[in-house]
Tab-separated table of C-alpha atoms in Angstrom:
chain	number	residue	atom	x	y	z
A	1	MET	CA	-27.097	-4.266	18.775
A	2	THR	CA	-23.642	-2.221	19.385
A	3	ASN	CA	-23.525	1.052	21.038
A	4	PRO	CA	-22.300	3.692	18.286
A	5	THR	CA	-20.827	5.798	21.123
A	6	GLU	CA	-18.284	3.009	21.908
A	7	ASP	CA	-14.699	3.022	20.955
A	8	PRO	CA	-14.678	1.062	17.864
A	9	LEU	CA	-12.782	-2.346	17.575
A	10	CYS	CA	-10.203	-3.477	14.727
A	11	ARG	CA	-9.251	0.002	13.783
A	12	ARG	CA	-6.356	-2.071	11.581
A	13	GLY	CA	-8.657	-3.974	9.685
A	14	ARG	CA	-11.039	-7.403	10.545
A	15	TRP	CA	-10.869	-11.015	9.349
A	16	MET	CA	-14.577	-11.766	8.390
A	17	LEU	CA	-16.090	-14.877	7.047
A	18	LEU	CA	-16.878	-14.975	3.448
A	19	ASP	CA	-20.828	-15.035	3.969
A	20	ASP	CA	-20.368	-11.945	6.350
A	21	ALA	CA	-17.579	-9.859	4.565
A	22	THR	CA	-20.389	-10.037	1.898
A	23	ASP	CA	-22.976	-8.752	4.067
A	24	TYR	CA	-20.685	-5.853	5.638
A	25	LEU	CA	-19.663	-4.578	2.186
A	26	GLY	CA	-23.041	-4.533	0.936
A	27	SER	CA	-21.799	-6.483	-2.170
A	28	SER	CA	-23.342	-9.886	-3.680
A	29	PRO	CA	-21.980	-13.482	-3.767
A	30	LYS	CA	-21.540	-12.702	-7.913
A	31	GLN	CA	-19.183	-9.529	-7.158
A	32	MET	CA	-17.121	-11.233	-4.297
A	33	ARG	CA	-16.379	-14.056	-6.639
A	34	VAL	CA	-15.408	-11.438	-9.801
A	35	PHE	CA	-13.217	-9.916	-6.503
A	36	LYS	CA	-11.596	-13.093	-5.321
A	37	ASN	CA	-10.663	-14.845	-9.063
A	38	GLN	CA	-10.492	-11.885	-11.455
A	39	ALA	CA	-10.200	-7.985	-10.104
A	40	CYS	CA	-9.439	-7.956	-6.705
A	41	PRO	CA	-9.906	-4.301	-4.891
A	42	PRO	CA	-6.566	-3.236	-2.992
A	43	HIS	CA	-8.421	-3.129	0.657
A	44	LEU	CA	-9.365	-6.775	0.303
A	45	HIS	CA	-7.537	-10.159	0.939
A	46	PHE	CA	-8.794	-13.432	0.496
A	47	GLU	CA	-7.834	-16.871	1.826
A	48	HIS	CA	-8.659	-20.321	3.081
A	49	GLY	CA	-8.270	-21.874	6.507
A	50	ALA	CA	-6.709	-24.967	4.830
A	51	LYS	CA	-3.869	-23.007	3.353
A	52	VAL	CA	-2.692	-21.882	6.568
A	53	SER	CA	-3.383	-25.042	8.549
A	54	ALA	CA	-5.992	-23.183	10.703
A	55	PRO	CA	-7.609	-25.627	13.287
A	56	ALA	CA	-10.868	-27.469	12.798
A	57	PRO	CA	-13.512	-26.445	11.888
A	58	PHE	CA	-11.940	-22.981	10.503
A	59	HIS	CA	-9.676	-24.975	7.829
A	60	ARG	CA	-13.259	-25.808	5.879
A	61	PHE	CA	-13.945	-22.276	5.212
A	62	GLN	CA	-13.056	-19.026	3.016
A	63	PHE	CA	-12.312	-16.051	4.989
A	64	VAL	CA	-11.726	-11.957	3.873
A	65	PHE	CA	-9.252	-9.450	5.382
A	66	ILE	CA	-10.534	-6.274	5.388
A	67	SER	CA	-8.590	-3.075	5.691
A	68	PRO	CA	-9.656	0.346	6.531
A	69	PRO	CA	-10.560	2.549	4.011
A	70	ASP	CA	-8.580	4.749	1.638
A	71	THR	CA	-5.681	1.522	2.885
A	72	VAL	CA	-3.989	-1.504	0.907
A	73	CYS	CA	-3.535	-4.812	1.849
A	74	GLN	CA	0.345	-4.761	1.462
A	75	GLY	CA	1.132	-8.015	3.289
A	76	GLU	CA	0.936	-10.030	6.396
A	77	ASP	CA	3.178	-7.199	8.112
A	78	GLN	CA	0.661	-4.870	7.560
A	79	TRP	CA	-2.290	-6.957	9.496
A	80	SER	CA	-2.954	-7.109	13.099
A	81	LEU	CA	-3.089	-10.947	12.913
A	82	THR	CA	-2.774	-13.427	10.442
A	83	LEU	CA	-5.263	-15.903	9.556
A	84	ALA	CA	-3.447	-18.769	11.492
A	85	GLN	CA	-3.362	-16.665	14.559
A	86	TRP	CA	-6.853	-15.304	14.350
A	87	SER	CA	-8.334	-18.717	13.829
A	88	HIS	CA	-6.394	-19.856	16.862
A	89	MET	CA	-7.205	-17.148	18.838
A	90	CYS	CA	-11.051	-17.508	17.910
A	91	HIS	CA	-10.517	-21.114	18.723
A	92	HIS	CA	-9.317	-20.835	22.180
A	93	LEU	CA	-11.275	-17.382	23.444
A	94	GLY	CA	-14.639	-18.394	21.388
A	95	ASN	CA	-15.271	-21.551	23.539
A	96	LEU	CA	-14.712	-19.941	26.569
A	97	ASP	CA	-17.499	-19.222	29.215
A	98	LEU	CA	-18.174	-15.638	28.682
A	99	ASP	CA	-20.768	-15.769	31.518
A	100	MET	CA	-17.983	-15.736	34.457
A	101	ASP	CA	-16.595	-12.785	36.265
A	102	GLU	CA	-13.675	-10.963	34.862
A	103	GLN	CA	-10.994	-12.466	37.357
A	104	SER	CA	-11.870	-16.064	37.094
A	105	PHE	CA	-11.985	-15.655	33.105
A	106	MET	CA	-8.686	-14.296	33.172
A	107	SER	CA	-7.307	-16.866	34.968
A	108	SER	CA	-8.329	-19.322	32.579
A	109	CYS	CA	-7.661	-17.247	29.697
A	110	ALA	CA	-4.111	-17.855	28.371
A	111	LYS	CA	-1.750	-14.469	28.197
A	112	LYS	CA	-0.795	-15.327	24.519
A	113	ASP	CA	-4.533	-15.372	23.434
A	114	SER	CA	-5.191	-12.009	25.695
A	115	ALA	CA	-2.234	-10.383	24.270
A	116	MET	CA	-3.137	-11.367	20.520
A	117	PHE	CA	-6.905	-10.193	21.284
A	118	GLU	CA	-5.704	-6.469	22.539
A	119	GLU	CA	-3.592	-6.439	19.050
A	120	TYR	CA	-6.407	-7.536	16.771
A	121	THR	CA	-9.236	-5.355	18.187
A	122	GLY	CA	-7.149	-2.715	20.289
A	123	HIS	CA	-8.699	-3.796	23.356
A	124	PRO	CA	-8.222	-5.734	26.303
A	125	ALA	CA	-9.791	-9.353	26.339
A	126	THR	CA	-12.506	-9.191	28.960
A	127	PRO	CA	-15.639	-11.026	28.375
A	128	SER	CA	-18.072	-7.835	27.790
A	129	ASN	CA	-15.244	-7.108	24.717
A	130	ILE	CA	-15.043	-10.640	23.203
A	131	LYS	CA	-18.914	-10.995	23.207
A	132	ARG	CA	-18.957	-7.448	21.235
A	133	ALA	CA	-16.725	-9.062	18.924
A	134	LEU	CA	-18.570	-12.362	18.430
A	135	GLU	CA	-21.918	-9.869	17.996
A	136	GLU	CA	-20.219	-7.513	15.509
A	137	LYS	CA	-18.922	-10.872	13.615
A	138	LEU	CA	-15.223	-9.705	14.154
A	139	MET	CA	-14.441	-13.396	15.671
A	140	LYS	CA	-16.110	-16.790	15.016
A	141	SER	CA	-16.726	-19.360	17.725
A	142	SER	CA	-15.997	-23.155	16.586
A	143	LYS	CA	-19.316	-24.414	17.626
A	144	HIS	CA	-20.984	-21.643	15.645
A	145	LEU	CA	-18.741	-22.782	12.218
A	146	GLU	CA	-19.378	-26.637	13.289
A	147	SER	CA	-23.045	-25.905	12.663
A	148	SER	CA	-22.883	-24.007	9.438
A	149	PRO	CA	-22.585	-26.209	6.668
A	150	THR	CA	-19.705	-25.309	3.891
A	151	LYS	CA	-20.435	-24.314	0.376
A	152	ARG	CA	-17.791	-26.602	-1.349
A	153	VAL	CA	-19.432	-28.999	-4.146
A	154	GLY	CA	-17.325	-32.505	-3.931
A	155	ARG	CA	-16.975	-34.362	-6.933
A	156	PRO	CA	-19.986	-36.594	-8.714
A	157	LYS	CA	-20.313	-40.016	-7.216
A	158	LYS	CA	-19.280	-43.004	-9.652
A	159	ASN	CA	-22.337	-45.154	-10.401
A	160	GLY	CA	-21.002	-46.344	-13.947
A	161	ASN	CA	-18.865	-45.188	-17.025
A	162	ASN	CA	-21.739	-43.495	-18.484
A	163	ASN	CA	-23.050	-41.806	-15.501
A	164	GLN	CA	-19.580	-40.762	-14.610
A	165	ALA	CA	-19.375	-39.043	-18.093
A	166	ALA	CA	-22.613	-37.487	-17.832
A	167	ALA	CA	-22.164	-36.034	-14.557
A	168	THR	CA	-18.587	-34.692	-15.382
A	169	THR	CA	-19.734	-33.127	-18.685
A	170	LYS	CA	-23.018	-31.604	-16.839
A	171	THR	CA	-20.526	-30.017	-14.061
A	172	THR	CA	-18.039	-28.774	-16.520
A	173	THR	CA	-21.171	-27.024	-18.700
A	174	THR	CA	-22.169	-25.425	-15.875
A	175	THR	CA	-18.620	-24.549	-14.417
A	176	THR	CA	-18.278	-22.811	-17.948
A	177	SER	CA	-21.864	-21.040	-18.041
A	178	THR	CA	-21.028	-19.772	-14.374
A	179	ARG	CA	-17.412	-18.139	-15.441
A	180	LYS	CA	-18.996	-16.673	-18.407
A	181	SER	CA	-21.487	-14.688	-16.336
A	182	ILE	CA	-19.187	-13.854	-13.539
A	183	MET	CA	-17.399	-11.151	-15.379
A	184	PRO	CA	-19.761	-8.461	-16.931
A	185	SER	CA	-19.902	-7.559	-20.437
A	186	GLU	CA	-18.278	-4.329	-22.146
A	187	LYS	CA	-21.704	-2.813	-22.225
A	188	ALA	CA	-22.667	-3.222	-18.688
A	189	ILE	CA	-18.866	-2.172	-17.829
A	190	ASN	CA	-19.734	0.998	-20.177
A	191	LYS	CA	-22.939	1.878	-18.432
A	192	ASP	CA	-21.480	1.240	-14.870
A	193	VAL	CA	-18.438	3.958	-15.756
A	194	ILE	CA	-20.986	6.550	-17.008
A	195	LYS	CA	-23.145	6.071	-14.148
A	196	ARG	CA	-20.726	6.245	-11.520
A	197	LEU	CA	-19.030	9.606	-13.316
A	198	GLY	CA	-22.361	11.318	-13.075
A	199	GLU	CA	-22.715	10.639	-9.497
A	200	ILE	CA	-19.172	11.745	-8.364
A	201	LYS	CA	-17.536	15.119	-8.791
A	202	PRO	CA	-14.471	14.946	-11.607
A	203	LEU	CA	-11.580	15.469	-8.928
A	204	ASN	CA	-12.940	12.335	-6.998
A	205	VAL	CA	-12.386	10.201	-9.948
A	206	ALA	CA	-8.896	8.938	-9.176
A	207	SER	CA	-9.770	7.925	-5.663
A	208	ASP	CA	-12.986	6.624	-6.382
A	209	PRO	CA	-13.190	2.833	-5.248
A	210	ALA	CA	-16.063	1.894	-7.448
A	211	LEU	CA	-14.069	3.445	-10.324
A	212	LYS	CA	-10.717	1.532	-9.256
A	213	GLU	CA	-12.852	-2.005	-9.560
A	214	LEU	CA	-14.277	-0.874	-12.879
A	215	ALA	CA	-10.986	0.028	-14.327
A	216	GLY	CA	-9.639	-3.437	-12.981
A	217	MET	CA	-12.347	-5.262	-14.988
A	218	MET	CA	-11.519	-2.826	-18.073
A	219	ARG	CA	-7.799	-4.240	-17.986
A	220	LEU	CA	-9.122	-7.367	-17.557
A	221	LYS	CA	-11.558	-6.995	-20.886
A	222	LYS	CA	-8.412	-5.097	-22.651
A	223	MET	CA	-10.404	-1.902	-22.723
A	224	ASP	CA	-8.696	1.301	-22.891
A	225	THR	CA	-11.452	3.995	-22.774
A	226	VAL	CA	-15.104	4.530	-22.340
A	227	CYS	CA	-16.394	7.405	-24.557
A	228	PHE	CA	-19.907	9.177	-23.592
A	229	VAL	CA	-21.164	12.706	-24.287
A	230	GLY	CA	-20.924	15.072	-21.329
A	231	ASP	CA	-21.890	18.470	-20.562
A	232	ASN	CA	-22.165	21.108	-23.103
A	233	ASN	CA	-22.013	18.140	-26.009
A	234	ARG	CA	-18.528	17.436	-25.195
A	235	ASN	CA	-16.771	14.419	-26.263
A	236	MET	CA	-15.399	12.947	-22.923
A	237	ALA	CA	-13.617	9.596	-22.107
A	238	PHE	CA	-12.597	7.674	-19.090
A	239	ALA	CA	-9.241	6.256	-20.094
A	240	LEU	CA	-6.573	3.831	-18.319
A	241	CYS	CA	-3.217	4.377	-18.572
A	242	GLN	CA	-1.053	1.962	-20.474
A	243	SER	CA	2.223	2.561	-18.636
A	244	CYS	CA	0.640	2.484	-14.931
A	245	ASP	CA	-2.564	1.615	-13.035
A	246	SER	CA	-4.073	5.024	-13.343
A	247	HIS	CA	-7.191	6.383	-14.819
A	248	ARG	CA	-8.405	9.669	-15.408
A	249	LEU	CA	-11.377	11.703	-17.120
A	250	CYS	CA	-10.297	13.635	-19.781
A	251	ARG	CA	-11.724	15.113	-23.039
A	252	MET	CA	-11.624	12.797	-26.220
A	253	THR	CA	-10.030	14.491	-29.046
A	254	PRO	CA	-7.900	13.161	-32.323
A	255	ASN	CA	-4.932	13.372	-31.004
A	256	HIS	CA	-5.637	11.475	-27.475
A	257	CYS	CA	-3.012	10.270	-25.651
A	258	SER	CA	-3.130	7.079	-24.048
A	259	HIS	CA	-0.212	7.947	-20.970
A	260	CYS	CA	-1.677	10.016	-18.224
A	261	ARG	CA	0.362	13.026	-17.293
A	262	GLN	CA	3.064	11.975	-14.764
A	263	CYS	CA	3.752	9.157	-17.263
A	264	GLN	CA	3.903	11.605	-20.297
A	265	LEU	CA	6.364	13.691	-18.161
A	266	ASN	CA	8.571	10.805	-17.211
A	267	ASN	CA	8.563	9.646	-20.579
A	268	SER	CA	9.845	13.236	-21.942
A	269	LYS	CA	12.345	13.602	-19.237
A	270	GLU	CA	13.677	10.060	-20.359
A	271	THR	CA	13.940	11.591	-23.766
A	272	GLN	CA	15.929	14.596	-22.815
A	273	LEU	CA	18.327	12.700	-20.384
A	274	GLN	CA	18.955	10.683	-23.653
A	275	ILE	CA	19.750	13.637	-25.734
A	276	ARG	CA	21.940	14.632	-23.124
A	277	ARG	CA	23.748	11.570	-22.905
A	278	LYS	CA	24.442	11.612	-26.386
A	279	ARG	CA	25.643	14.902	-26.510
A	280	ASN	CA	27.951	14.856	-23.676
A	281	ALA	CA	28.939	11.480	-24.222
A	282	ASP	CA	32.970	12.166	-24.466
A	283	ASN	CA	32.742	14.162	-21.275
A	284	ARG	CA	30.756	11.460	-19.317
A	285	VAL	CA	33.526	8.678	-19.529
A	286	ALA	CA	36.353	11.163	-19.727
A	287	ALA	CA	39.050	10.204	-16.713
A	288	ASP	CA	38.740	13.755	-15.022
A	289	SER	CA	35.036	13.495	-15.566
A	290	THR	CA	32.602	15.053	-12.827
A	291	VAL	CA	29.853	13.013	-13.430
A	292	PRO	CA	29.238	10.420	-10.512
A	293	LEU	CA	29.370	6.957	-11.500
A	294	SER	CA	25.733	5.881	-10.201
A	295	SER	CA	24.417	8.194	-12.793
A	296	LEU	CA	26.437	6.200	-15.596
A	297	LEU	CA	25.328	3.299	-17.674
A	298	SER	CA	27.061	-0.511	-17.634
A	299	ASP	CA	28.669	0.632	-20.858
A	300	GLU	CA	29.807	3.987	-19.560
A	301	LEU	CA	31.025	2.778	-16.287
A	302	LYS	CA	33.332	0.408	-18.272
A	303	THR	CA	34.612	3.156	-20.760
A	304	ARG	CA	35.210	5.341	-17.721
A	305	GLY	CA	37.170	2.646	-15.842
A	306	GLN	CA	39.604	2.049	-18.906
A	307	ASN	CA	40.338	5.822	-19.334
A	308	MET	CA	41.131	6.093	-15.394
A	309	LYS	CA	43.258	3.316	-15.702
A	310	ARG	CA	44.888	4.913	-18.811
A	311	ALA	CA	45.453	8.142	-17.139
A	312	ARG	CA	47.091	6.423	-14.167
A	313	ASP	CA	49.447	4.539	-15.994
A	314	VAL	CA	50.353	7.536	-18.068
A	315	LYS	CA	50.930	9.378	-14.785
A	316	ALA	CA	53.009	6.580	-13.090
A	317	LEU	CA	55.392	6.864	-16.610
A	318	ALA	CA	55.534	10.397	-15.980
A	319	LEU	CA	56.493	9.888	-12.481
A	320	LYS	CA	59.127	6.953	-13.275
A	321	ARG	CA	61.002	9.235	-15.626
A	322	ILE	CA	61.270	12.250	-13.266
A	323	LYS	CA	62.753	10.207	-10.621
A	324	LYS	CA	65.233	8.800	-12.764
A	325	LYS	CA	66.089	12.499	-13.733
A	326	LEU	CA	66.571	13.344	-9.914
A	327	MET	CA	68.550	10.199	-9.178
A	328	LYS	CA	70.921	11.278	-12.125
A	329	LYS	CA	71.076	15.010	-10.916
A	330	ASP	CA	71.526	13.781	-7.323
A	331	LYS	CA	74.870	11.242	-8.623
A	332	GLN	CA	76.244	14.723	-10.569
A	333	LEU	CA	75.990	16.903	-7.461
A	334	LYS	CA	77.946	14.247	-5.170
A	335	GLN	CA	81.009	13.463	-7.772
A	336	MET	CA	81.017	17.559	-7.913
A	337	SER	CA	81.322	17.785	-4.345
A	338	ILE	CA	84.063	15.249	-4.124
A	339	GLU	CA	85.740	17.140	-6.605
A	340	MET	CA	85.547	20.544	-5.105
A	341	LYS	CA	87.062	18.924	-1.806
A	342	LYS	CA	89.710	17.577	-3.597
A	343	ASN	CA	90.956	20.974	-5.216
A	344	VAL	CA	90.542	22.371	-1.641
A	345	THR	CA	92.818	20.080	-0.006
A	346	VAL	CA	95.652	20.437	-3.013
A	347	CYS	CA	95.323	24.376	-2.307
A	348	ILE	CA	95.738	24.387	0.922
A	349	LEU	CA	99.010	21.562	0.724
């Protein structure tokens, strides 16, 4: 047992064996299969040791990364360690003698493994901290995994064509039956949604993790709303947005909208923008327009570029005509100055 006053390990998330994660989350194997195959919550990530080239015997098992509450498993950049790093760390540190003193333990422990342990748990790699991580099932030793059997079912034995056909049909029927039973029915989802809505406050509907999982199952079942009668005999609905992944609790009305308020606002803004674009179409593509190029559409950019090029050509022609006039005036002035000099010299003589 761990002391509750101790600083907790693995604040950034933890890797756990699938069975240990099921007990830690208070879930069931059936629910974990639903999470893995159909509707995975945002704070969980399933990965098999064989896919990341984990050392033996880690390559035979399924693991789960559990992020802290109210966070999302966005990718390996957000994790403290990847499954490959975690399995190699457990393979090396879990097989060491943890009863030796700290100095001899540090001399026998590799710096890379101790650095990964500190990155993973937030605590230095000491024998007491490693024992604590093993007790809390945040690490697994190779000896423990070698003694635990895997749950992967192999192919049936080939005892003849008839036996093989019977075995394959038997396995297919069992797999199809389990696949059908994994996903709950629509009636069960409706009951779970109504029950959960009665347990929480209306303000917590959008952030409740249980409702998020039920909303994911509803999307897989292609369900839009769950209607029920609320307080004061009001017709209420737990509705899913058709444009984003959000869900909400609202009154069921004849003109019920299938989009959330944010999507409705975005759609109204888009329609207003389209009306303004049509009204100011000529001003947007004019050569002297003040509309930024980044806010123009592809067709508008093409027309705007043509208009700007035409305006530049007109200015260039005007400047060319002005230049010709100035050169002509300059020649006339030079000739007048020459004639005036001749007249002056004649008058002097």
